[in-house]
Short mmCIF file of C-alpha atoms in Angstrom, two decimals:
data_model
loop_
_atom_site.label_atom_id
_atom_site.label_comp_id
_atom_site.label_asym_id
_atom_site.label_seq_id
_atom_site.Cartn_x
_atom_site.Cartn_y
_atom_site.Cartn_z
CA UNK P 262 -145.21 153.12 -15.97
CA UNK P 263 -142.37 153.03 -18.18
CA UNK P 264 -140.77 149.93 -19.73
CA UNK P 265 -137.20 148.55 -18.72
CA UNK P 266 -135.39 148.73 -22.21
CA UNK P 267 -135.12 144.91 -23.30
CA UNK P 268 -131.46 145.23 -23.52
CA UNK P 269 -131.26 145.57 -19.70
CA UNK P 270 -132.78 142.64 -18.76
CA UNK P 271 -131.20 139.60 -21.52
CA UNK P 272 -128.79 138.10 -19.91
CA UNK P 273 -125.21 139.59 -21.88
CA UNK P 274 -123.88 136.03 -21.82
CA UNK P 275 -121.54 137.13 -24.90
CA UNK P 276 -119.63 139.38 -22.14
CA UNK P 277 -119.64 136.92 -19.51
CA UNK P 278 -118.21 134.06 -22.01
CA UNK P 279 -115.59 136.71 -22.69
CA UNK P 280 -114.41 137.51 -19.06
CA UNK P 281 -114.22 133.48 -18.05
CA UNK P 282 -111.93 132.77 -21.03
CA UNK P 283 -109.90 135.78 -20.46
CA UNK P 284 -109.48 134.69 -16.58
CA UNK P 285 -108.90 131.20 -17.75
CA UNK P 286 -107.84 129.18 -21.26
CA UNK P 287 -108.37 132.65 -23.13
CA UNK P 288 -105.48 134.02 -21.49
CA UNK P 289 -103.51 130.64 -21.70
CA UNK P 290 -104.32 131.00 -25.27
CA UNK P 291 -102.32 134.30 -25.74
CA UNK P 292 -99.46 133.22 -24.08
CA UNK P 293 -99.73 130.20 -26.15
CA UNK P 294 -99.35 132.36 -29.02
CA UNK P 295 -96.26 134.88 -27.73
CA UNK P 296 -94.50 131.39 -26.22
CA UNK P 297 -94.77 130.30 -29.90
CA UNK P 298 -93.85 133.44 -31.66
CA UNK P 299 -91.02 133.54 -29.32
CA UNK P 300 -89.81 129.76 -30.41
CA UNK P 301 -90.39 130.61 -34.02
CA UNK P 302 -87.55 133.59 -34.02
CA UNK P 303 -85.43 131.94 -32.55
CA UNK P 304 -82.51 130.65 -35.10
CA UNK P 305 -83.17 126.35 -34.41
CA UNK P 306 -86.16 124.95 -35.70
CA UNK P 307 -88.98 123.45 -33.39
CA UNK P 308 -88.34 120.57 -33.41
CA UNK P 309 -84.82 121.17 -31.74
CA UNK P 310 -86.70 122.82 -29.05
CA UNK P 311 -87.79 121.71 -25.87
CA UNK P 312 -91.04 122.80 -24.58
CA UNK P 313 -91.09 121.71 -20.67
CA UNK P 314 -94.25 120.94 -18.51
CA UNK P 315 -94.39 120.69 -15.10
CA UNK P 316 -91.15 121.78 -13.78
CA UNK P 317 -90.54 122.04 -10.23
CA UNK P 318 -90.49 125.94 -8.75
CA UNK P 319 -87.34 124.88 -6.02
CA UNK P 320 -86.00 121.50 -6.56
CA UNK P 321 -83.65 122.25 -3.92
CA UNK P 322 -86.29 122.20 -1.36
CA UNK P 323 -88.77 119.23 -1.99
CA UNK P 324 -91.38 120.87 0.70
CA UNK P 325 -91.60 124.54 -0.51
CA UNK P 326 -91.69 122.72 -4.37
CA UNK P 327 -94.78 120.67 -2.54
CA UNK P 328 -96.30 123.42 -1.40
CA UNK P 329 -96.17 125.67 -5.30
CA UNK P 330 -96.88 122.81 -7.32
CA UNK P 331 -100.60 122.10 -4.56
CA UNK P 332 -101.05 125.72 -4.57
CA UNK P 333 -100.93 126.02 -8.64
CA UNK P 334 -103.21 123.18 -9.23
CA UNK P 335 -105.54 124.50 -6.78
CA UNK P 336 -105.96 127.13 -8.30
CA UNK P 337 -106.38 125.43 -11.61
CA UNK P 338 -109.77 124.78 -10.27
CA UNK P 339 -110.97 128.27 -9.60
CA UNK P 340 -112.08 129.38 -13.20
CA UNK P 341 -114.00 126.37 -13.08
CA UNK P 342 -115.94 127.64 -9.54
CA UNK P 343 -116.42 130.82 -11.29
CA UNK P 344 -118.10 129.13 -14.67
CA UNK P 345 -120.07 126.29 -12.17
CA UNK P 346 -121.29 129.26 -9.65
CA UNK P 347 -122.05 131.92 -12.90
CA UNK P 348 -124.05 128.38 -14.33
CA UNK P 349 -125.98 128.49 -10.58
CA UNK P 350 -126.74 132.61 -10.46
CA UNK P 351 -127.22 132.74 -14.20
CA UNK P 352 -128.99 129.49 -15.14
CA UNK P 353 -130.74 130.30 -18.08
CA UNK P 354 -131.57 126.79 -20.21
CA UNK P 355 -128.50 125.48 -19.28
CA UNK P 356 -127.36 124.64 -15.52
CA UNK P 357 -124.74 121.99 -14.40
CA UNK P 358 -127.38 118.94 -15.14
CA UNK P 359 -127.48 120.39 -19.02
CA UNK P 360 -123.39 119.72 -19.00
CA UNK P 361 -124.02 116.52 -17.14
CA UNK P 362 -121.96 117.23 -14.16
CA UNK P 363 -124.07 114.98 -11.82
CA UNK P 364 -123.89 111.69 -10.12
CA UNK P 365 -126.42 110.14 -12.36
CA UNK P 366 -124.14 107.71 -15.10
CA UNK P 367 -120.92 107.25 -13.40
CA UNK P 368 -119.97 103.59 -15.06
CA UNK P 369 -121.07 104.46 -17.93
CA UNK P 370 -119.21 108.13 -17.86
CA UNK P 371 -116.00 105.67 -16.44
CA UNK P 372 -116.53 103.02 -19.47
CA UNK P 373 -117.32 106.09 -22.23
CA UNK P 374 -113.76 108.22 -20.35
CA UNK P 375 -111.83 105.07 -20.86
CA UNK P 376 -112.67 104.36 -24.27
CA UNK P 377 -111.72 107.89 -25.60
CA UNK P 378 -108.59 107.52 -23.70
CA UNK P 379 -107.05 104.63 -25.34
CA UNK P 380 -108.87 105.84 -28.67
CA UNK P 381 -107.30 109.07 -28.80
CA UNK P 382 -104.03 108.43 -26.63
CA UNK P 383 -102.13 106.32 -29.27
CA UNK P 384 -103.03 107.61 -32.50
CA UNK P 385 -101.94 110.92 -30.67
CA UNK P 386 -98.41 109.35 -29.39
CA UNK P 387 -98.15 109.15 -33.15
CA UNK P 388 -99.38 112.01 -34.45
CA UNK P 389 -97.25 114.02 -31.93
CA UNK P 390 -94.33 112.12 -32.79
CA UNK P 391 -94.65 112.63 -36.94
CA UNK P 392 -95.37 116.47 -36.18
CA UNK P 393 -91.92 116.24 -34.58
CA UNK P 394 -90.05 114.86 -37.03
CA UNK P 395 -91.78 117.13 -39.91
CA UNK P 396 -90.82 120.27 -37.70
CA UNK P 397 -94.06 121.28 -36.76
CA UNK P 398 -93.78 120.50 -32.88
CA UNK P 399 -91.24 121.00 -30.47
CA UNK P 400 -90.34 117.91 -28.10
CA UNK P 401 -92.18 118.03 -25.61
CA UNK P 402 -91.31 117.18 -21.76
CA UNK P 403 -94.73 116.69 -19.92
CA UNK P 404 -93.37 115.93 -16.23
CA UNK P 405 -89.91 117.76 -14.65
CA UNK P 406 -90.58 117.82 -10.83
CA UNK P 407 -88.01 116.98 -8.35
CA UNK P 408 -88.37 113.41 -7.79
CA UNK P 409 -90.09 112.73 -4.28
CA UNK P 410 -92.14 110.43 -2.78
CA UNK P 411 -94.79 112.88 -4.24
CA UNK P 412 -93.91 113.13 -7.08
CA UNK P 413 -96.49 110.58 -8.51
CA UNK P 414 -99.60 111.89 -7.05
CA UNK P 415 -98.72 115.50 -7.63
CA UNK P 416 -98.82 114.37 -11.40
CA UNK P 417 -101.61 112.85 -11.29
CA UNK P 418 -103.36 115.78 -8.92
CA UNK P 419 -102.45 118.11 -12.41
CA UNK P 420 -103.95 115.52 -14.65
CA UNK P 421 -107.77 115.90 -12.91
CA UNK P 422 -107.26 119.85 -12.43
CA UNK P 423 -106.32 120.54 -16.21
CA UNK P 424 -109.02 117.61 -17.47
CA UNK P 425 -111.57 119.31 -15.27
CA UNK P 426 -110.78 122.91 -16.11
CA UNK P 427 -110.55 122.38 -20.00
CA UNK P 428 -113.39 120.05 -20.12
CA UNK P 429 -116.01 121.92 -17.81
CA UNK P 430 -114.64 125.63 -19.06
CA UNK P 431 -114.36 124.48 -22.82
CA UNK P 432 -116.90 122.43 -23.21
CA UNK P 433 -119.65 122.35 -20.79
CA UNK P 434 -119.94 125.94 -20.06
CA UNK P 435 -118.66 127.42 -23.08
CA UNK P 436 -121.37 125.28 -24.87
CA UNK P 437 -124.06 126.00 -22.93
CA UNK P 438 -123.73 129.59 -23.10
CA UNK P 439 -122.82 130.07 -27.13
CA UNK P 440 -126.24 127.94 -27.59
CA UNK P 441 -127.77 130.52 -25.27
CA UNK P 442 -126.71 133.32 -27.81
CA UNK P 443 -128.29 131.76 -30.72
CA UNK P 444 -124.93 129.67 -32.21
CA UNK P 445 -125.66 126.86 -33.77
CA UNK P 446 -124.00 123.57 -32.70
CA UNK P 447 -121.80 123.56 -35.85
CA UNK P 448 -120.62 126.60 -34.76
CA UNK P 449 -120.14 126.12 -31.10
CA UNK P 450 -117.88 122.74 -31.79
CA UNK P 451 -115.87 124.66 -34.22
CA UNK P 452 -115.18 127.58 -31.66
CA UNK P 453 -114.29 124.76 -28.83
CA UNK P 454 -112.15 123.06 -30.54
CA UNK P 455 -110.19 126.20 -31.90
CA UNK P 456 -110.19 127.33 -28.41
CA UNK P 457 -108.47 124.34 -27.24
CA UNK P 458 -106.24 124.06 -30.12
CA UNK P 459 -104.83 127.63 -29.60
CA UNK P 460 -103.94 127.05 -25.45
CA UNK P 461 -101.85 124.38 -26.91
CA UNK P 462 -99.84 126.30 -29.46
CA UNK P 463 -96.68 127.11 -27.24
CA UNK P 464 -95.82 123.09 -28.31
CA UNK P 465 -95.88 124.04 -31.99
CA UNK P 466 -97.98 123.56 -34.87
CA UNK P 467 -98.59 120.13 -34.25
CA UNK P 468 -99.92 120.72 -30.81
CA UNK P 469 -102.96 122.83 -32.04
CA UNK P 470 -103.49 120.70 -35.22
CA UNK P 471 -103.38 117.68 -32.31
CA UNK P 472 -105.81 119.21 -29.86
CA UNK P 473 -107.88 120.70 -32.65
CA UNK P 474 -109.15 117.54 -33.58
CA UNK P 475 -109.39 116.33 -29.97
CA UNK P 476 -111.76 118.78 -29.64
CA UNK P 477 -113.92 118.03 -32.54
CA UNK P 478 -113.92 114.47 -31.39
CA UNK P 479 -114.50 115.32 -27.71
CA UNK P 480 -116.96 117.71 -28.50
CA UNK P 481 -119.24 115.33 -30.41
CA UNK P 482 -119.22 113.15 -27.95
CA UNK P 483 -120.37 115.39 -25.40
CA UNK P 484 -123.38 116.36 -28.01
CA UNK P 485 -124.33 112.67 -28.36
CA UNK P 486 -124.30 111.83 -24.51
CA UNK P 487 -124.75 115.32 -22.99
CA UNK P 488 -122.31 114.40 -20.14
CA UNK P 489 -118.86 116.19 -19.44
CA UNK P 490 -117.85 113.81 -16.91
CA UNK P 491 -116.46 110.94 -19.37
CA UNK P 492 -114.19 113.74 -21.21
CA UNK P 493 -113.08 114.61 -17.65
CA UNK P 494 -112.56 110.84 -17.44
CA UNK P 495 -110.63 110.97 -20.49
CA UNK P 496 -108.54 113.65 -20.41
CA UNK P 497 -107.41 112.54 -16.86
CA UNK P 498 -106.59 109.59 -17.85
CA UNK P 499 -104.52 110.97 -21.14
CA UNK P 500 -102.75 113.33 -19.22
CA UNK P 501 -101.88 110.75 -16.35
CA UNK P 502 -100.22 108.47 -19.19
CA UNK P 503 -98.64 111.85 -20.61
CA UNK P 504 -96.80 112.85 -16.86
CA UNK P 505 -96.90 109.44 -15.45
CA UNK P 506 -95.78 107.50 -18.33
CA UNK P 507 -93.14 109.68 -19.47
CA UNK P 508 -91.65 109.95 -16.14
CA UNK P 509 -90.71 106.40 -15.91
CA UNK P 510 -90.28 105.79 -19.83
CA UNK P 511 -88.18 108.59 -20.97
CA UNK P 512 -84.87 108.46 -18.60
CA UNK P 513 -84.77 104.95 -20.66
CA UNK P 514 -85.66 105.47 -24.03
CA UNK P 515 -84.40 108.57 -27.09
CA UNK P 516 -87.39 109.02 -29.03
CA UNK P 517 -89.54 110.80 -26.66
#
C-alpha cells in the first residue's frame, strides 16, 4: 500500500492566509499603496490633501444612497464568514474559541474594549493631528453621507463592520494560522500590525505610522487575554467617535 506524500495531507495554511488577505485587507492594502502613490505625484503636499471616507454614492436620492451604503457594509462582513467558516472546515489548533469569539467574558471584553478606546483614541487625535501639520498625513474626512435621518446609524453600522473585519481577519485569524505555520509570536504581531498599517496608507505616512502602533498595542492585548471581542469593542467604539464625532464637530470647528 503506498504512502500519501506528507505534503498532501498538511494543511497549506500559508496559501489559504494568502487568498483571505488578497479577498480582503490584502487587497485594501494595494490600493492603499497606488491611492498614496497617486497623492504623492501630485504637485501639493499631503497635507493640502483631502482624503474622504464615507461619501455618499447618490446624495441626490437619500433611498438608493441607503440602499449602497447597507449593501457595502454588508459586504464588509463577508471576508470575515469566509476566515470564521475556513476556522470551522479547517480547525487545526486554532478554532473561533482560540480567537475568543464566544459569549463567555462579555463585561469584561465591554470594560477591556472601552479602556483601549479612550487609551488609544486621544493620544491618536494627536498624533494624527502633528502628522498633519509635519506633512506626513493628508486631512482626513471620516464621514460625507447625505445627511438623513440615517445618517447616524449608517455610521455607526460601518464602525462594527470595519472593527469586526480588521479585528477578526487581522488578528484572530491571521494569528491563529501564522502560529499554525511555525511563526513565532514576535513575528506574527510584527506582520499584523504591518498589515494594518499598510490598508491605512492612502491617509499618508502618518496613517500607517498611526495604525502601526495600534496594532502592536492591539495585538498584545489580544496575546495577554486571548479574546478578539474587546478589540472589536474598541475599534467600534474609535471609529464611532471618528464618523460620529466628526460629523457634528467639524461643520463648527477649522482644525479638523
Amino acid at each position: 500500500m503506498l504512502e500519501t506524500p506528507v505534503s498532501s495531507t498538511r494543511p497549506r495554511w500559508g496559501l489559504e492566509v494568502l487568498v483571505v488577505l488578497a479577498l480582503s485587507l490584502g487587497q485594501s492594502a494595494v490600493y492603499s499603496v497606488l491611492s498614496l502613490t497617486e497623492k504623492l505625484t501630485r504637485p501639493e503636499p499631503l497635507n493640502q490633501q483631502t482624503t474622504s471616507m464615507n461619501t455618499s454614492a447618490v446624495p441626490d436620492r437619500p433611498w438608493l444612497d441607503l440602499a449602497y451604503q447597507l449593501a457595502n457594509n454588508v459586504f464588509l462582513a463577508v471576508p470575515v464568514a469566509l476566515a470564521l467558516y475556513l476556522l470551522w472546515v479547517r480547525p487545526g489548533r486554532w478554532g473561533w474559541s482560540g480567537m475568543g469569539l464566544d459569549r463567555r467574558h462579555p463585561l469584561r471584553d465591554a470594560v477591556v474594549g472601552l479602556g483601549l478606546a479612550a487609551g488609544i483614541g486621544i493620544p491618536g487625535l494627536g498624533f494624527y493631528l502633528l502628522a498633519r501639520e509635519l506633512g506626513f498625513n493628508t486631512t482626513v474626512a471620516p464621514a460625507n453621507l447625505t445627511a438623513a435621518w440615517w445618517t447616524v446609524p449608517v455610521l455607526v453600522l460601518a464602525a462594527f463592520a470595519n472593527g469586526l473585519l480588521e479585528e477578526v481577519v487581522v488578528v484572530g485569524y491571521l494569528f491563529g494560522r501564522l502560529r499554525e505555520k511555525g511563526w513565532s509570536w514576535v513575528a506574527v504581531l510584527l506582520t499584523s500590525a504591518l498589515v494594518r498599517g499598510s490598508y491605512h496608507l492612502y491617509q499618508g505616512f502618518g496613517g500607517f505610522a498611526g495604525n502601526v502602533l495600534m496594532g502592536l498595542i492591539l495585538g498584545l492585548v489580544f496575546l495577554r487575554w486571548r479574546r478578539v471581542w474587546p478589540l472589536v469593542v474598541a475599534h467600534t467604539l474609535l471609529d464611532v467617535a471618528a464618523f460620529v464625532g466628526y460629523t457634528l464637530v467639524a461643520p463648527h470647528v477649522d482644525w479638523l
